[in-house]
CSV table of C-alpha atoms in Angstrom, one decimal:
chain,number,residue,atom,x,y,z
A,6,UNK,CA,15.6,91.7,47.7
A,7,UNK,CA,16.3,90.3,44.1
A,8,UNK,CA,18.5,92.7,42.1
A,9,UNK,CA,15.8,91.7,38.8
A,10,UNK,CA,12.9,93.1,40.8
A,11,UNK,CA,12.0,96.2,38.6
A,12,UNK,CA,8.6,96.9,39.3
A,13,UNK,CA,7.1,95.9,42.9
A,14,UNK,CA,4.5,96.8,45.3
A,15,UNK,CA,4.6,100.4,47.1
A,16,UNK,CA,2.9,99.4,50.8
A,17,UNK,CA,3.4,103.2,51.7
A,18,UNK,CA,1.8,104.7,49.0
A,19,UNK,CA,-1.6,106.7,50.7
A,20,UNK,CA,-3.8,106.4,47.4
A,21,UNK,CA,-3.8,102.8,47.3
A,22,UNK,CA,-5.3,101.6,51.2
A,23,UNK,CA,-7.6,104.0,53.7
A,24,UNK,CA,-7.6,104.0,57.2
A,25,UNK,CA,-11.3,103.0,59.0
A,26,UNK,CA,-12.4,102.3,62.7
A,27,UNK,CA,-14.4,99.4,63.9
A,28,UNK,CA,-14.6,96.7,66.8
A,29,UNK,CA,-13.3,93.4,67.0
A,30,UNK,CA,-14.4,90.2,67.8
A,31,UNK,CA,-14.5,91.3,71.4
A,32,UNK,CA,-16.1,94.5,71.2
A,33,UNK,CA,-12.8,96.8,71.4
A,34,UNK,CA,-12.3,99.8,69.0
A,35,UNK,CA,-10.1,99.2,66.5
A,36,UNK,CA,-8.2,101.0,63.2
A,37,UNK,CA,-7.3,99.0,60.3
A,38,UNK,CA,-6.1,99.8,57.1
A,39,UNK,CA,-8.3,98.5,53.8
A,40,UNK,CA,-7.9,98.3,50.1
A,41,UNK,CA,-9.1,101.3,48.1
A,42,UNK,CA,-10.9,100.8,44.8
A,43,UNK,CA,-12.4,103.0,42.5
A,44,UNK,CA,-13.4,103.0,38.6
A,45,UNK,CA,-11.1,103.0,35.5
A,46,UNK,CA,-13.1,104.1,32.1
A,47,UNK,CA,-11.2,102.8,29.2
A,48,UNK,CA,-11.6,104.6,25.5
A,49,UNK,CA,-10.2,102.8,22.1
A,50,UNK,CA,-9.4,105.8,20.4
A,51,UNK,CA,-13.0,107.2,20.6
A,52,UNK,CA,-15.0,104.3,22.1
A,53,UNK,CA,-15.4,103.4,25.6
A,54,UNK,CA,-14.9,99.9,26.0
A,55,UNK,CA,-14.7,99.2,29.5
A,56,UNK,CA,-15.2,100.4,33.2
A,57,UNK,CA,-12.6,98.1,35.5
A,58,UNK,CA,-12.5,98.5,39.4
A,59,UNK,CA,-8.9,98.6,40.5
A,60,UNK,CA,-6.4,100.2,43.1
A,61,UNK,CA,-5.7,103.3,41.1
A,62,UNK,CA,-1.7,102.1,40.6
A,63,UNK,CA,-0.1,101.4,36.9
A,64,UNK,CA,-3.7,102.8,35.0
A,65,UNK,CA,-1.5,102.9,31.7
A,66,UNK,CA,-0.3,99.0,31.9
A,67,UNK,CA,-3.6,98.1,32.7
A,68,UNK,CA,-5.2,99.7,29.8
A,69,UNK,CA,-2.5,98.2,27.3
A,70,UNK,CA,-2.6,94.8,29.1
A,71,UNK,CA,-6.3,94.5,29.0
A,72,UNK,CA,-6.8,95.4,25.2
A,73,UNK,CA,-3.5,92.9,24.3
A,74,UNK,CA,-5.4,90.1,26.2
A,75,UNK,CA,-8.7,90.8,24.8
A,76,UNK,CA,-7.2,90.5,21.3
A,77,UNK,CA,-8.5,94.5,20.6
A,78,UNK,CA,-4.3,95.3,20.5
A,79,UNK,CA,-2.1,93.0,18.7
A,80,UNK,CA,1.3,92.3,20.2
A,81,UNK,CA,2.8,94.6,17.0
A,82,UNK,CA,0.0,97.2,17.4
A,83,UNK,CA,1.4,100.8,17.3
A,84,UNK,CA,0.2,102.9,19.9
A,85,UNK,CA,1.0,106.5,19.5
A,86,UNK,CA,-0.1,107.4,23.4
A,87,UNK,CA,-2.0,106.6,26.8
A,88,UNK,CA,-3.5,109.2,28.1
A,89,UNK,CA,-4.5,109.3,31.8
A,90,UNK,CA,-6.9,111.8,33.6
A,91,UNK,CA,-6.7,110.9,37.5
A,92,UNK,CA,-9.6,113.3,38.3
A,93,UNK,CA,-11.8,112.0,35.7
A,94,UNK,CA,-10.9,108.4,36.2
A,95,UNK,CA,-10.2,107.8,32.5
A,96,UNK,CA,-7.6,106.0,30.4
A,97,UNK,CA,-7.5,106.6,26.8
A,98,UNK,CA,-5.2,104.3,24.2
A,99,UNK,CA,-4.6,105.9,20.9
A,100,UNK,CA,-4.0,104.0,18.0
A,101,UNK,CA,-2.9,105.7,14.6
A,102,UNK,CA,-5.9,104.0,12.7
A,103,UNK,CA,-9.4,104.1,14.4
A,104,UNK,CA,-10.5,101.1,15.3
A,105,UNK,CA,-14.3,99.5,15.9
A,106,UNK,CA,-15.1,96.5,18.3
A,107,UNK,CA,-18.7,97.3,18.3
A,108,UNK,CA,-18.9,93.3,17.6
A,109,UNK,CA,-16.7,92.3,19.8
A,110,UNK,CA,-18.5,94.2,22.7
A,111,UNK,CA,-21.6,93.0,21.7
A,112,UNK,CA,-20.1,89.2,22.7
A,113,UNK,CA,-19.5,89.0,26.0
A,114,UNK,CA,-18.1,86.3,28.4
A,115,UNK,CA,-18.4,86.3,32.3
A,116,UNK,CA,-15.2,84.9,33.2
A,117,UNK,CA,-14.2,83.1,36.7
A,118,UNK,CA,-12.4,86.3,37.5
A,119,UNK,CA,-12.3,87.7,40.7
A,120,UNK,CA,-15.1,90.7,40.6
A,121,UNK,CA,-16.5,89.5,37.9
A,122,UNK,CA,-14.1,89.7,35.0
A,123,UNK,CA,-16.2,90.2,31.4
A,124,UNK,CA,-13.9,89.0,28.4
A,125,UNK,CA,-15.0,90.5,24.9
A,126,UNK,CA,-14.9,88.8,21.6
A,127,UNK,CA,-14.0,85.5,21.3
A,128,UNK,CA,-12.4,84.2,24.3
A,129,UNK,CA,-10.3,81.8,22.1
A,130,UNK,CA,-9.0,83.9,19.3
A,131,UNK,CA,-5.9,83.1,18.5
A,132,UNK,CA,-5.4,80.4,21.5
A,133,UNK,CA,-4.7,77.7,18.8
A,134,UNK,CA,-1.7,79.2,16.8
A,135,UNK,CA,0.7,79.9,19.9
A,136,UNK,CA,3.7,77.9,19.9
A,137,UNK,CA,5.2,78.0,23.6
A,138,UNK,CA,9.2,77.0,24.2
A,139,UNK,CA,10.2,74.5,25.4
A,140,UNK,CA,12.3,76.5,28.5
A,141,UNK,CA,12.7,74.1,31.5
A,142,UNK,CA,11.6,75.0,35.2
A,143,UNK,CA,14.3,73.4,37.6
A,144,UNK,CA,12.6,73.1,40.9
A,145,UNK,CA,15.8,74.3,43.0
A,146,UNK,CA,14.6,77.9,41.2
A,147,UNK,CA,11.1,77.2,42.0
A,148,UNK,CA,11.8,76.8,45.7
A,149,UNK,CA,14.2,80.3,46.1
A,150,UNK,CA,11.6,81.9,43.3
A,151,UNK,CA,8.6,81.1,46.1
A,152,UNK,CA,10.5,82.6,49.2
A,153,UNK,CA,11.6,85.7,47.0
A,154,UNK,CA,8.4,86.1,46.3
A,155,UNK,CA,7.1,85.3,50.2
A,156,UNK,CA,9.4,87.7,51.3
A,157,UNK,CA,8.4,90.6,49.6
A,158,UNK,CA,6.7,94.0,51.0
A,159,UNK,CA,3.1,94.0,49.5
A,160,UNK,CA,-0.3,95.7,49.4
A,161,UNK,CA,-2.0,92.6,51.1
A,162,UNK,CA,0.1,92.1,54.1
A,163,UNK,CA,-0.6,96.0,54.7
A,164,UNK,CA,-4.6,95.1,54.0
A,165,UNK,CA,-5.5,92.2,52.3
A,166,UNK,CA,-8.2,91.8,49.8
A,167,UNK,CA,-6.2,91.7,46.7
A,168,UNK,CA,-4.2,89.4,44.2
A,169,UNK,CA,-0.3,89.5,43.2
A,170,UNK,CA,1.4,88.2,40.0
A,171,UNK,CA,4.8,88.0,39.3
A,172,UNK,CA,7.0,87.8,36.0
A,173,UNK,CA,10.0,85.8,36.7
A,174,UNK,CA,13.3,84.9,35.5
A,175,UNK,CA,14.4,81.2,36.6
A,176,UNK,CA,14.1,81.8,40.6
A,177,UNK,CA,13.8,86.3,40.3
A,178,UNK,CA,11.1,88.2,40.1
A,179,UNK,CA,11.6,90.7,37.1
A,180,UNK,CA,7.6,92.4,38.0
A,181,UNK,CA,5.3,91.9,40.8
A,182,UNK,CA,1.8,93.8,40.5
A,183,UNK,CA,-1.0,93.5,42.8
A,184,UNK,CA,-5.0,94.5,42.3
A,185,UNK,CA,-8.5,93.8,43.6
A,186,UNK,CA,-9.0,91.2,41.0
A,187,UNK,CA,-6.1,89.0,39.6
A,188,UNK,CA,-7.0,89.8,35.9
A,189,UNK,CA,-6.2,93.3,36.9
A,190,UNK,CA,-2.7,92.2,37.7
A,191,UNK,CA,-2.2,89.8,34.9
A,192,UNK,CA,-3.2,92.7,32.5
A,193,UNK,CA,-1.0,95.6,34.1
A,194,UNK,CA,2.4,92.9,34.1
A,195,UNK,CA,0.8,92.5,30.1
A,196,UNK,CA,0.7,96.2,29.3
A,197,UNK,CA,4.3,96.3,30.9
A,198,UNK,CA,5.4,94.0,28.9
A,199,UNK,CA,4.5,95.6,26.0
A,200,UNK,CA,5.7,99.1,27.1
A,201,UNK,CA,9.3,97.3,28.0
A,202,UNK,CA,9.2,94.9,25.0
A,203,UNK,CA,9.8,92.1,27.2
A,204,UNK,CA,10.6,89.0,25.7
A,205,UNK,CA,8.1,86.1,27.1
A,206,UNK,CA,9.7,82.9,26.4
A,207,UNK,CA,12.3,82.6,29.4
A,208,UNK,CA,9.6,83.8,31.8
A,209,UNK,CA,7.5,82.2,34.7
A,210,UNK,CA,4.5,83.7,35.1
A,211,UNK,CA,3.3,83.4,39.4
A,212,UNK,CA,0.1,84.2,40.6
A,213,UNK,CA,-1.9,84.3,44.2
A,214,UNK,CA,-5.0,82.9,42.2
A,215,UNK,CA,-6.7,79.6,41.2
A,216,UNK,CA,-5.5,78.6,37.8
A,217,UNK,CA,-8.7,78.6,35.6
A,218,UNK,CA,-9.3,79.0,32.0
A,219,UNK,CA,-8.9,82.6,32.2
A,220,UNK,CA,-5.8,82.5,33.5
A,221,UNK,CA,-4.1,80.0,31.3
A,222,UNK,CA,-6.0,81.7,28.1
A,223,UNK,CA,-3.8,85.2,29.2
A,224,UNK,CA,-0.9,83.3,30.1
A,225,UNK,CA,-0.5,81.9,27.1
A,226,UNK,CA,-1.6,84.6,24.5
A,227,UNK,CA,1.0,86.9,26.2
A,228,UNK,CA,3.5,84.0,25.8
A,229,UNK,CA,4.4,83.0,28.6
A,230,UNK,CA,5.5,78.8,29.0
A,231,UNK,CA,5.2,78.1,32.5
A,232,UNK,CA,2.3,79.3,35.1
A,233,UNK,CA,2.4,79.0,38.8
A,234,UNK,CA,0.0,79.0,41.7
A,235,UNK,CA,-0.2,78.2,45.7
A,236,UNK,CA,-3.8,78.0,44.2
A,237,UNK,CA,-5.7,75.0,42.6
A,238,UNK,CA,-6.8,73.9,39.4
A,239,UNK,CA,-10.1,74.5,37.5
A,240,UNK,CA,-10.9,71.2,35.0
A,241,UNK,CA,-10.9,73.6,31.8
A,242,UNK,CA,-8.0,75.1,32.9
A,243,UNK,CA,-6.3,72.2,32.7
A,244,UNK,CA,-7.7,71.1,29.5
A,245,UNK,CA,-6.3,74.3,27.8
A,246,UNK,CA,-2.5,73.9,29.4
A,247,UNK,CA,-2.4,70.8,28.0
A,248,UNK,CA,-3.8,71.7,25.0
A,249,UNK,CA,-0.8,74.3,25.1
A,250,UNK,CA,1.4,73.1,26.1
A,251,UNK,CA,1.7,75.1,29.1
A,252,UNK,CA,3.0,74.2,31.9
A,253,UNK,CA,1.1,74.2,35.0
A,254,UNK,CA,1.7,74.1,38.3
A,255,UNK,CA,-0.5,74.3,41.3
A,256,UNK,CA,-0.9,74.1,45.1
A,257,UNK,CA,2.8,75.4,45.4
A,258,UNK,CA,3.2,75.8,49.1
A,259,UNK,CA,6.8,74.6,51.3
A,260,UNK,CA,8.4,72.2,49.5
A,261,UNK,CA,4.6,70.6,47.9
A,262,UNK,CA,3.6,71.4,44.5
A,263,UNK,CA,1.2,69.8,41.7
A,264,UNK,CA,1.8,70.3,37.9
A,265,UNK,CA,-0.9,68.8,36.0
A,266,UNK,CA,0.5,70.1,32.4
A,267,UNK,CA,3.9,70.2,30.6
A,268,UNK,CA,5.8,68.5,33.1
A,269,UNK,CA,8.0,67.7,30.5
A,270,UNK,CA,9.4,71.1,31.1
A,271,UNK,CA,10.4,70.1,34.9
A,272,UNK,CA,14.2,70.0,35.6
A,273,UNK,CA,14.4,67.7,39.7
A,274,UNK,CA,17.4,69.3,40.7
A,275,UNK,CA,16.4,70.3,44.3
A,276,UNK,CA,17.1,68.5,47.3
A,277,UNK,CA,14.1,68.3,49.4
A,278,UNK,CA,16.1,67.7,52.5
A,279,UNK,CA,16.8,71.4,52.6
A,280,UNK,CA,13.6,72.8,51.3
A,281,UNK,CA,11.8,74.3,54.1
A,282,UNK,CA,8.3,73.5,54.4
A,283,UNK,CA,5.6,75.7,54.6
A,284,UNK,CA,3.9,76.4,58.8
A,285,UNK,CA,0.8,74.3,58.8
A,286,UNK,CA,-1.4,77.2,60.2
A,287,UNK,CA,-0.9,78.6,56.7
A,288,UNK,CA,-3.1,75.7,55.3
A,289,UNK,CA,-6.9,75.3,55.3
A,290,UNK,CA,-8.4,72.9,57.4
A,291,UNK,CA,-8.9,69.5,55.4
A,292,UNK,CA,-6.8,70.4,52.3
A,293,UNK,CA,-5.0,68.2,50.7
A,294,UNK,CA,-1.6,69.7,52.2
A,295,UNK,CA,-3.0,69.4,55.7
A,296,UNK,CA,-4.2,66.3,54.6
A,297,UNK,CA,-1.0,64.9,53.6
A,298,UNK,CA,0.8,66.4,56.4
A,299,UNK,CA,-1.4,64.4,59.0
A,300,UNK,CA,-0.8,61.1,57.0
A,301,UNK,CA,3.2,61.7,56.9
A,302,UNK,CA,3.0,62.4,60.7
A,303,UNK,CA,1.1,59.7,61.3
């Protein structure tokens, strides 16, 4: 277990997965755990702005994280309290000047995000004037970051249906937070962030998600230089990282990965020789990976 790891999944915890009964594919009774989710109302001060469905864990970082990546809380913003009512199902940020997105709510944007993530306001606002560092990646952390991150206990191998990101420190992760959709757990590692006043530029950001244009646009407004997947790439996702400067890698699985942005950043230091590879019946049927495997067997 990495001795960075400050925030990490809670398997155990009996709010976040129920216990049901069913039959299998034979017929036989069966008890399985499954993901809870329920609503999460958000207030501005006095205005709702949002109801989110999530696992229930971390409501405070997910209200913070969500407003920073929607632009409606700057990165300097005082906050002067998170309030959170488990009964009601409400989350309410308090600012010390009111505040009014009535136009920004009016403009929505149905994002790529799993359950249907809505972004408010101009998606690209501010995009443009972050400057990323130029940290390196070297791939021998890449390789011990991955099986870290393999290795730990999570929400999904208790019961599935969810996403996990990770904040990382060369091959550590500092925060791993898992949620029904995977802009639920991008926003509660955001709100942390801000809570902790965790500095973004020596970070990799890791998620279990496809790498799309919502993804790199809060990747890069929280910061963040370097954003990794086992996932794949959406075209406009890869537009914006190189637009950027982001660096982006995809399809990270054994010892494969793709980076189709800011390789520049990319330190070969590892030894492939001694990088295990990933068990085949991991990978999709026709993928590239399985692909590729077949070819080098071949």
């Amino acid at each position: 277990m990495s001795d960075l790891l400050r925030v990490k999944p809670d398997p155990s915890d009996p709010r976040l997965t129920r216990r049901v009964t069913g039959v299998d594919h034979t017929g036989a009774p069966i008890e399985t755990s499954v993901t809870v989710e329920r609503p999460l109302t958000l207030f501005l001060n006095g205005q709702e702005i949002v109801t989110m469905m999530t696992i229930g864990d971390r409501p405070e970082d997910l209200a913070l994280g969500y407003l920073l990546n929607q632009g409606m809380l700057k990165q300097d913003a005082v906050v002067t309290g998170v309030d959170y009512d488990d009964d009601l199902g409400v989350v309410i940020v308090r600012t010390p000047e009111r505040t009014d997105f009535e136009e920004k709510l009016r403009k929505k944007t149905l994002t790529s995000g799993c359950a249907q993530g809505t972004a408010f306001g101009d998606l690209m606002e501010g995009f443009a004037q972050v400057r990323l560092p130029k940290t390196e990646l070297r791939t021998s952390w890449l390789y011990r970051l991955l099986h870290r991150i393999n290795t730990l206990p999570t929400l999904y191998l208790e019961a599935g249906a969810i996403h996990g990101c990770a904040l990382c420190l060369r091959d550590q992760p500092v925060v791993y937070m898992e949620d029904v959709g995977r802009h639920n757990a991008v926003d509660k590692i955001a709100g942390w962030m801000f809570r902790e006043r965790e500095s973004p530029g020596d970070k990799i950001f890791y998620t279990t998600g496809r790498l799309t244009s919502e993804m790199v646009i809060k990747t890069v407004r929280m910061g963040i230089p370097i954003l990794v997947s086992r996932s794949g790439f959406t075209a406009w996702g890869v537009e914006l990282a190189k637009e950027a400067g982001l660096t982006l890698i995809g399809r990270c699985k054994g010892k494969r990965f793709v980076a189709l942005s800011g390789e520049e950043r990319i330190v070969f230091d590892a030894d492939l020789n001694y990088v295990e590879e990933e068990a085949a019946k991991h990978w999709r049927k026709n993928s590239a990976e399985a692909m590729a495997a077949t070819d080098d067997a071949g």
